[in-house]
mmCIF file of C-alpha atoms in Angstrom:
data_model
loop_
_atom_site.group_PDB
_atom_site.id
_atom_site.type_symbol
_atom_site.label_atom_id
_atom_site.label_comp_id
_atom_site.label_asym_id
_atom_site.label_seq_id
_atom_site.Cartn_x
_atom_site.Cartn_y
_atom_site.Cartn_z
ATOM 1 C CA UNK A 1326 -9.471 -5.087 -36.008
ATOM 2 C CA UNK A 1327 -9.245 -8.512 -33.539
ATOM 3 C CA UNK A 1328 -11.996 -10.967 -33.918
ATOM 4 C CA UNK A 1329 -15.542 -10.071 -31.894
ATOM 5 C CA UNK A 1330 -15.395 -13.120 -30.088
ATOM 6 C CA UNK A 1331 -11.795 -12.280 -29.301
ATOM 7 C CA UNK A 1332 -12.544 -8.693 -28.490
ATOM 8 C CA UNK A 1333 -14.769 -9.844 -25.830
ATOM 9 C CA UNK A 1334 -12.537 -12.337 -24.088
ATOM 10 C CA UNK A 1335 -10.105 -9.581 -23.494
ATOM 11 C CA UNK A 1336 -12.651 -7.134 -22.256
ATOM 12 C CA UNK A 1337 -14.255 -8.931 -20.006
ATOM 13 C CA UNK A 1338 -10.732 -10.418 -18.675
ATOM 14 C CA UNK A 1339 -10.727 -10.838 -14.666
ATOM 15 C CA UNK A 1340 -6.948 -10.274 -15.233
ATOM 16 C CA UNK A 1341 -7.194 -6.809 -17.076
ATOM 17 C CA UNK A 1342 -10.086 -6.005 -14.411
ATOM 18 C CA UNK A 1343 -7.400 -6.213 -11.766
ATOM 19 C CA UNK A 1344 -4.630 -4.537 -13.509
ATOM 20 C CA UNK A 1345 -6.919 -1.369 -14.061
ATOM 21 C CA UNK A 1346 -7.672 -1.399 -10.308
ATOM 22 C CA UNK A 1347 -3.525 -1.893 -9.251
ATOM 23 C CA UNK A 1348 -3.141 0.774 -11.872
ATOM 24 C CA UNK A 1349 -5.567 3.649 -10.517
ATOM 25 C CA UNK A 1350 -4.338 2.418 -6.702
ATOM 26 C CA UNK A 1351 -0.797 3.208 -8.057
ATOM 27 C CA UNK A 1352 -1.496 6.355 -9.560
ATOM 28 C CA UNK A 1353 -3.449 7.927 -6.636
ATOM 29 C CA UNK A 1354 0.340 6.086 -4.352
ATOM 30 C CA UNK A 1355 2.442 8.479 -6.724
ATOM 31 C CA UNK A 1356 0.229 11.390 -7.102
ATOM 32 C CA UNK A 1357 0.286 11.336 -3.103
ATOM 33 C CA UNK A 1358 3.507 9.532 -1.972
ATOM 34 C CA UNK A 1359 4.562 12.621 0.588
ATOM 35 C CA UNK A 1360 1.342 11.985 2.491
ATOM 36 C CA UNK A 1361 1.732 7.880 2.746
ATOM 37 C CA UNK A 1362 -1.712 7.686 2.413
ATOM 38 C CA UNK A 1363 -3.713 4.870 4.401
ATOM 39 C CA UNK A 1364 -4.857 1.609 2.721
ATOM 40 C CA UNK A 1365 -8.312 3.359 3.217
ATOM 41 C CA UNK A 1366 -7.836 6.088 1.823
ATOM 42 C CA UNK A 1367 -6.236 4.280 -1.513
ATOM 43 C CA UNK A 1368 -9.770 2.318 -1.514
ATOM 44 C CA UNK A 1369 -11.764 4.826 -1.473
ATOM 45 C CA UNK A 1370 -10.068 6.296 -3.936
ATOM 46 C CA UNK A 1371 -10.788 2.856 -6.277
ATOM 47 C CA UNK A 1372 -13.310 2.254 -4.954
ATOM 48 C CA UNK A 1373 -13.260 -1.258 -3.572
ATOM 49 C CA UNK A 1374 -13.051 -2.203 0.364
ATOM 50 C CA UNK A 1375 -10.319 -2.044 2.025
ATOM 51 C CA UNK A 1376 -9.921 -5.976 2.285
ATOM 52 C CA UNK A 1377 -11.096 -6.192 -1.510
ATOM 53 C CA UNK A 1378 -8.180 -3.824 -2.573
ATOM 54 C CA UNK A 1379 -5.562 -5.327 -0.216
ATOM 55 C CA UNK A 1380 -6.513 -9.054 -1.704
ATOM 56 C CA UNK A 1381 -6.241 -7.913 -5.183
ATOM 57 C CA UNK A 1382 -3.002 -5.936 -5.094
ATOM 58 C CA UNK A 1383 -1.487 -8.696 -3.347
ATOM 59 C CA UNK A 1384 -2.262 -10.907 -5.790
ATOM 60 C CA UNK A 1385 -1.065 -8.961 -8.541
ATOM 61 C CA UNK A 1386 2.158 -7.455 -6.784
ATOM 62 C CA UNK A 1387 2.885 -10.168 -3.882
ATOM 63 C CA UNK A 1388 3.305 -7.136 -1.333
ATOM 64 C CA UNK A 1389 0.598 -4.485 -0.084
ATOM 65 C CA UNK A 1390 0.034 -0.935 -1.268
ATOM 66 C CA UNK A 1391 1.974 0.498 1.238
ATOM 67 C CA UNK A 1392 5.243 -1.666 0.291
ATOM 68 C CA UNK A 1393 4.472 -1.208 -3.058
ATOM 69 C CA UNK A 1394 4.836 2.471 -2.546
ATOM 70 C CA UNK A 1395 8.200 2.229 -1.246
ATOM 71 C CA UNK A 1396 9.829 0.396 -4.221
ATOM 72 C CA UNK A 1397 8.453 3.873 -5.909
ATOM 73 C CA UNK A 1398 10.010 6.704 -4.311
ATOM 74 C CA UNK A 1399 12.767 8.562 -6.062
ATOM 75 C CA UNK A 1400 14.879 7.882 -2.644
ATOM 76 C CA UNK A 1401 15.100 4.125 -3.529
ATOM 77 C CA UNK A 1402 15.605 4.792 -7.073
ATOM 78 C CA UNK A 1403 18.635 7.273 -6.610
ATOM 79 C CA UNK A 1404 19.974 4.226 -4.021
ATOM 80 C CA UNK A 1405 20.040 1.656 -6.818
ATOM 81 C CA UNK A 1406 21.437 3.832 -8.976
ATOM 82 C CA UNK A 1407 24.546 3.828 -6.400
ATOM 83 C CA UNK A 1408 25.111 0.047 -7.456
ATOM 84 C CA UNK A 1409 26.164 0.983 -10.954
ATOM 85 C CA UNK A 1410 29.943 0.121 -10.802
ATOM 86 C CA UNK A 1411 28.576 -3.382 -10.237
ATOM 87 C CA UNK A 1412 25.843 -3.448 -12.649
ATOM 88 C CA UNK A 1413 28.229 -1.571 -15.116
ATOM 89 C CA UNK A 1414 31.206 -3.955 -14.925
ATOM 90 C CA UNK A 1415 27.851 -6.631 -15.457
ATOM 91 C CA UNK A 1416 26.892 -5.329 -18.714
ATOM 92 C CA UNK A 1417 30.386 -5.271 -19.971
ATOM 93 C CA UNK A 1418 31.169 -9.175 -18.929
ATOM 94 C CA UNK A 1419 28.009 -10.611 -19.476
ATOM 95 C CA UNK A 1420 28.426 -12.325 -16.030
ATOM 96 C CA UNK A 1421 25.078 -10.554 -14.669
ATOM 97 C CA UNK A 1422 23.113 -14.200 -15.277
ATOM 98 C CA UNK A 1423 20.539 -11.364 -16.449
ATOM 99 C CA UNK A 1424 19.308 -11.768 -20.030
ATOM 100 C CA UNK A 1425 16.671 -14.289 -18.504
ATOM 101 C CA UNK A 1426 12.819 -13.551 -17.851
ATOM 102 C CA UNK A 1427 10.653 -16.534 -16.043
ATOM 103 C CA UNK A 1428 14.461 -18.795 -16.312
ATOM 104 C CA UNK A 1429 14.469 -18.970 -20.147
ATOM 105 C CA UNK A 1430 17.518 -17.828 -22.080
ATOM 106 C CA UNK A 1431 16.267 -15.001 -24.435
ATOM 107 C CA UNK A 1432 17.988 -15.164 -27.737
ATOM 108 C CA UNK A 1433 18.216 -12.161 -30.339
ATOM 109 C CA UNK A 1434 18.284 -12.368 -34.214
ATOM 110 C CA UNK A 1435 18.572 -9.334 -36.157
ATOM 111 C CA UNK A 1436 17.761 -8.838 -40.137
ATOM 112 C CA UNK A 1437 20.395 -8.722 -42.512
ATOM 113 C CA UNK A 1438 20.845 -5.515 -44.376
ATOM 114 C CA UNK A 1439 19.345 -7.388 -47.610
ATOM 115 C CA UNK A 1440 15.944 -8.259 -45.711
ATOM 116 C CA UNK A 1441 16.353 -4.641 -44.191
ATOM 117 C CA UNK A 1442 15.528 -3.814 -48.006
ATOM 118 C CA UNK A 1443 13.259 -6.140 -48.858
ATOM 119 C CA UNK A 1444 10.759 -4.287 -45.783
ATOM 120 C CA UNK A 1445 9.263 -8.070 -44.922
ATOM 121 C CA UNK A 1446 8.720 -9.141 -47.846
ATOM 122 C CA UNK A 1447 7.880 -12.374 -47.883
ATOM 123 C CA UNK A 1448 7.582 -13.067 -44.730
ATOM 124 C CA UNK A 1449 4.641 -13.795 -42.459
ATOM 125 C CA UNK A 1450 3.751 -12.294 -39.215
ATOM 126 C CA UNK A 1451 1.214 -13.337 -37.179
ATOM 127 C CA UNK A 1452 -0.728 -11.666 -34.485
ATOM 128 C CA UNK A 1453 -2.641 -10.998 -31.503
ATOM 129 C CA UNK A 1454 -4.354 -9.121 -28.699
ATOM 130 C CA UNK A 1455 -4.058 -11.574 -25.167
ATOM 131 C CA UNK A 1456 -4.864 -10.235 -21.449
ATOM 132 C CA UNK A 1457 -1.039 -9.583 -19.513
ATOM 133 C CA UNK A 1458 -0.473 -8.763 -15.864
ATOM 134 C CA UNK A 1459 0.421 -5.600 -17.198
ATOM 135 C CA UNK A 1460 -2.896 -4.620 -19.281
ATOM 136 C CA UNK A 1461 -3.660 -5.422 -23.078
ATOM 137 C CA UNK A 1462 -0.940 -7.077 -24.973
ATOM 138 C CA UNK A 1463 -0.499 -6.948 -28.911
ATOM 139 C CA UNK A 1464 2.343 -9.589 -29.937
ATOM 140 C CA UNK A 1465 3.180 -10.276 -33.533
ATOM 141 C CA UNK A 1466 5.349 -13.418 -34.090
ATOM 142 C CA UNK A 1467 7.072 -14.593 -37.018
ATOM 143 C CA UNK A 1468 8.915 -17.821 -37.918
ATOM 144 C CA UNK A 1469 12.277 -16.386 -36.629
ATOM 145 C CA UNK A 1470 10.406 -15.193 -33.518
ATOM 146 C CA UNK A 1471 8.851 -12.156 -31.477
ATOM 147 C CA UNK A 1472 8.757 -8.629 -33.762
ATOM 148 C CA UNK A 1473 7.151 -6.849 -31.693
ATOM 149 C CA UNK A 1474 5.383 -6.560 -28.121
ATOM 150 C CA UNK A 1475 3.646 -3.231 -27.204
ATOM 151 C CA UNK A 1476 0.956 -2.303 -24.429
ATOM 152 C CA UNK A 1477 -2.225 -0.648 -24.399
ATOM 153 C CA UNK A 1478 -5.657 0.266 -22.311
ATOM 154 C CA UNK A 1479 -8.255 0.900 -24.973
ATOM 155 C CA UNK A 1480 -9.330 -1.486 -27.762
ATOM 156 C CA UNK A 1481 -9.080 1.512 -30.659
ATOM 157 C CA UNK A 1482 -5.976 1.512 -30.077
ATOM 158 C CA UNK A 1483 -5.251 -2.151 -30.920
ATOM 159 C CA UNK A 1484 -6.097 -0.955 -34.537
ATOM 160 C CA UNK A 1485 -3.305 1.674 -34.152
ATOM 161 C CA UNK A 1486 -0.930 -0.959 -33.312
ATOM 162 C CA UNK A 1487 -2.021 -3.111 -36.049
ATOM 163 C CA UNK A 1488 -1.013 0.103 -38.510
ATOM 164 C CA UNK A 1489 2.321 0.709 -36.679
ATOM 165 C CA UNK A 1490 3.709 -2.876 -36.866
ATOM 166 C CA UNK A 1491 2.803 -2.855 -41.004
ATOM 167 C CA UNK A 1492 4.389 0.339 -41.340
ATOM 168 C CA UNK A 1493 7.063 -1.411 -39.652
ATOM 169 C CA UNK A 1494 7.086 -4.331 -42.037
ATOM 170 C CA UNK A 1495 5.673 -2.903 -45.297
ATOM 171 C CA UNK A 1496 5.767 -5.912 -47.346
ATOM 172 C CA UNK A 1497 5.009 -8.624 -44.742
ATOM 173 C CA UNK A 1498 1.916 -10.833 -44.989
ATOM 174 C CA UNK A 1499 0.183 -9.730 -41.510
ATOM 175 C CA UNK A 1500 -2.526 -12.837 -40.450
ATOM 176 C CA UNK A 1501 -4.595 -11.855 -37.569
ATOM 177 C CA UNK A 1502 -4.018 -15.190 -35.231
ATOM 178 C CA UNK A 1503 -4.196 -15.019 -31.122
ATOM 179 C CA UNK A 1504 -3.951 -18.574 -31.277
ATOM 180 C CA UNK A 1505 -0.617 -18.133 -33.677
ATOM 181 C CA UNK A 1506 0.978 -15.614 -31.057
ATOM 182 C CA UNK A 1507 -0.272 -18.006 -27.520
ATOM 183 C CA UNK A 1508 2.950 -19.896 -27.222
ATOM 184 C CA UNK A 1509 5.022 -17.059 -27.400
ATOM 185 C CA UNK A 1510 3.151 -14.853 -25.075
ATOM 186 C CA UNK A 1511 2.954 -17.599 -22.320
ATOM 187 C CA UNK A 1512 6.421 -18.126 -22.646
ATOM 188 C CA UNK A 1513 6.677 -14.406 -21.448
ATOM 189 C CA UNK A 1514 3.961 -14.076 -18.976
ATOM 190 C CA UNK A 1515 3.258 -17.996 -18.530
ATOM 191 C CA UNK A 1516 5.772 -18.123 -15.834
ATOM 192 C CA UNK A 1517 7.881 -20.175 -18.635
ATOM 193 C CA UNK A 1518 5.089 -23.044 -18.502
ATOM 194 C CA UNK A 1519 5.523 -23.274 -22.223
ATOM 195 C CA UNK A 1520 9.499 -23.962 -22.045
ATOM 196 C CA UNK A 1521 12.182 -23.101 -24.464
ATOM 197 C CA UNK A 1522 13.756 -20.186 -25.940
ATOM 198 C CA UNK A 1523 12.584 -16.815 -25.687
ATOM 199 C CA UNK A 1524 13.637 -15.723 -29.497
ATOM 200 C CA UNK A 1525 13.200 -12.639 -30.740
ATOM 201 C CA UNK A 1526 13.503 -10.728 -34.418
ATOM 202 C CA UNK A 1527 15.276 -7.233 -34.471
ATOM 203 C CA UNK A 1528 14.981 -5.212 -36.655
ATOM 204 C CA UNK A 1529 16.760 -1.631 -36.247
ATOM 205 C CA UNK A 1530 20.769 -0.026 -36.761
ATOM 206 C CA UNK A 1531 23.958 -1.541 -35.434
ATOM 207 C CA UNK A 1532 23.579 0.792 -32.885
ATOM 208 C CA UNK A 1533 20.188 0.655 -31.981
ATOM 209 C CA UNK A 1534 20.942 -3.668 -31.665
ATOM 210 C CA UNK A 1535 23.639 -2.973 -29.437
ATOM 211 C CA UNK A 1536 21.948 -0.702 -27.154
ATOM 212 C CA UNK A 1537 19.357 -3.447 -26.818
ATOM 213 C CA UNK A 1538 21.500 -6.322 -26.002
ATOM 214 C CA UNK A 1539 22.622 -3.880 -23.120
ATOM 215 C CA UNK A 1540 18.876 -3.777 -21.966
ATOM 216 C CA UNK A 1541 18.592 -7.347 -22.047
ATOM 217 C CA UNK A 1542 21.700 -7.985 -19.483
ATOM 218 C CA UNK A 1543 20.363 -5.359 -17.116
ATOM 219 C CA UNK A 1544 19.003 -7.941 -13.953
ATOM 220 C CA UNK A 1545 15.572 -7.727 -13.174
ATOM 221 C CA UNK A 1546 14.553 -5.379 -10.641
ATOM 222 C CA UNK A 1547 17.809 -3.278 -10.903
ATOM 223 C CA UNK A 1548 17.505 0.042 -12.505
ATOM 224 C CA UNK A 1549 20.360 2.362 -14.978
ATOM 225 C CA UNK A 1550 20.460 5.649 -16.052
ATOM 226 C CA UNK A 1551 20.441 6.618 -19.724
ATOM 227 C CA UNK A 1552 24.391 7.514 -19.151
ATOM 228 C CA UNK A 1553 25.277 4.510 -17.157
ATOM 229 C CA UNK A 1554 23.416 2.363 -20.755
ATOM 230 C CA UNK A 1555 25.761 5.017 -22.765
ATOM 231 C CA UNK A 1556 29.179 4.107 -21.007
ATOM 232 C CA UNK A 1557 28.391 0.629 -20.188
ATOM 233 C CA UNK A 1558 28.373 -0.019 -24.348
ATOM 234 C CA UNK A 1559 31.422 2.671 -24.370
ATOM 235 C CA UNK A 1560 29.751 5.242 -26.024
ATOM 236 C CA UNK A 1561 29.849 7.640 -23.031
ATOM 237 C CA UNK A 1562 29.319 10.931 -25.075
ATOM 238 C CA UNK A 1563 26.014 9.063 -27.087
ATOM 239 C CA UNK A 1564 23.454 9.678 -24.155
ATOM 240 C CA UNK A 1565 20.615 10.975 -26.800
ATOM 241 C CA UNK A 1566 21.176 8.534 -29.192
ATOM 242 C CA UNK A 1567 21.086 5.973 -26.231
ATOM 243 C CA UNK A 1568 17.531 7.567 -25.229
ATOM 244 C CA UNK A 1569 16.175 7.247 -28.573
ATOM 245 C CA UNK A 1570 17.395 3.773 -29.290
ATOM 246 C CA UNK A 1571 15.825 3.164 -25.898
ATOM 247 C CA UNK A 1572 12.674 5.237 -26.910
ATOM 248 C CA UNK A 1573 12.322 3.012 -30.298
ATOM 249 C CA UNK A 1574 12.359 -0.524 -28.539
ATOM 250 C CA UNK A 1575 9.575 -2.510 -30.148
ATOM 251 C CA UNK A 1576 9.544 -5.294 -27.961
ATOM 252 C CA UNK A 1577 8.353 -3.765 -24.637
ATOM 253 C CA UNK A 1578 9.019 -5.488 -21.368
ATOM 254 C CA UNK A 1579 11.001 -8.486 -22.839
ATOM 255 C CA UNK A 1580 13.843 -5.818 -24.324
ATOM 256 C CA UNK A 1581 13.196 -4.208 -20.825
ATOM 257 C CA UNK A 1582 13.345 -0.045 -21.314
ATOM 258 C CA UNK A 1583 11.775 0.239 -18.423
ATOM 259 C CA UNK A 1584 14.759 -0.335 -16.339
ATOM 260 C CA UNK A 1585 16.271 2.476 -17.741
ATOM 261 C CA UNK A 1586 15.538 6.207 -15.989
ATOM 262 C CA UNK A 1587 16.930 9.161 -15.509
ATOM 263 C CA UNK A 1588 19.940 10.247 -13.525
ATOM 264 C CA UNK A 1589 17.882 12.375 -11.124
ATOM 265 C CA UNK A 1590 15.980 9.258 -10.341
ATOM 266 C CA UNK A 1591 13.170 10.126 -12.028
ATOM 267 C CA UNK A 1592 11.542 7.373 -13.986
ATOM 268 C CA UNK A 1593 11.163 9.327 -16.843
ATOM 269 C CA UNK A 1594 8.228 8.968 -20.005
ATOM 270 C CA UNK A 1595 7.601 5.298 -21.481
ATOM 271 C CA UNK A 1596 6.031 4.346 -24.504
ATOM 272 C CA UNK A 1597 3.591 2.502 -22.959
ATOM 273 C CA UNK A 1598 2.837 5.017 -20.384
ATOM 274 C CA UNK A 1599 4.757 6.351 -17.146
ATOM 275 C CA UNK A 1600 1.996 4.174 -14.587
ATOM 276 C CA UNK A 1601 3.005 0.769 -16.497
ATOM 277 C CA UNK A 1602 6.662 2.120 -16.267
ATOM 278 C CA UNK A 1603 6.147 2.066 -12.527
ATOM 279 C CA UNK A 1604 4.188 -1.122 -12.486
ATOM 280 C CA UNK A 1605 6.710 -3.083 -14.209
ATOM 281 C CA UNK A 1606 9.331 -1.689 -11.991
ATOM 282 C CA UNK A 1607 7.438 -1.764 -8.661
ATOM 283 C CA UNK A 1608 6.424 -5.387 -9.353
ATOM 284 C CA UNK A 1609 10.137 -7.018 -10.472
ATOM 285 C CA UNK A 1610 11.270 -5.512 -7.270
ATOM 286 C CA UNK A 1611 8.396 -6.994 -5.312
ATOM 287 C CA UNK A 1612 9.593 -10.127 -6.796
ATOM 288 C CA UNK A 1613 12.481 -9.817 -5.208
ATOM 289 C CA UNK A 1614 11.486 -9.103 -2.308
ATOM 290 C CA UNK A 1615 9.186 -12.149 -2.338
ATOM 291 C CA UNK A 1616 11.896 -14.677 -3.301
ATOM 292 C CA UNK A 1617 14.301 -13.223 -0.382
ATOM 293 C CA UNK A 1618 11.441 -14.039 2.049
#
């Protein structure tokens, strides 16, 4: 369990409070998108004034709630998916300019078969909780890189994530150390202020590693279907296996499994909540609009 002082600091985080407001607004917008609800209706639903909601939402996304809704429609997703030939070529060639997060290169290292057999013996893993733009963030790091990043909403989930981490690395030594994970957290969510490469330590079968590496090459703000990912790695008949590999991703956001959706344009499920997947997709697309403007 997190230290009491750490738990209080996270619970009182203004950033997390704003994300919960945005989450409720997005949930309402998606449920009522056909009616295109006004700002007044959305504000009433989340219990804020129109001006307050507009300010909180725009500070978080960089666009208004109405503009954000446009990024979440199935029609928009389908339009993005029509770019598949270009994206698939980029995935295969590695020339998409992706694999970068906040202008930092993401470098992956996988454990060896011998290390896999040892199940983390001799490995020290520091873990901590932080308040991110997308809710509470549980992050675990080793001397070789981040090995877990998960989002959660309730403090009781923190203990479950610690148990999950221990199950993934049963013989490793776990150390609760938010100060030890702060640097990696800032690299990922602090606009690159910490500098340096983001290093990941991956544990998975060769096939899963191949899928996860393909996800890293999907440019921010773009979407692929499960079939397109399977095609891109040269295994077009392995869609179910690709979906399973994506679902087993333990490093959220950095390995962007949220950028994969159904062929129909539907957003499908997400390990850390369908509403959070909508938030991530819409937020990334909003950042592109901001840069263009």
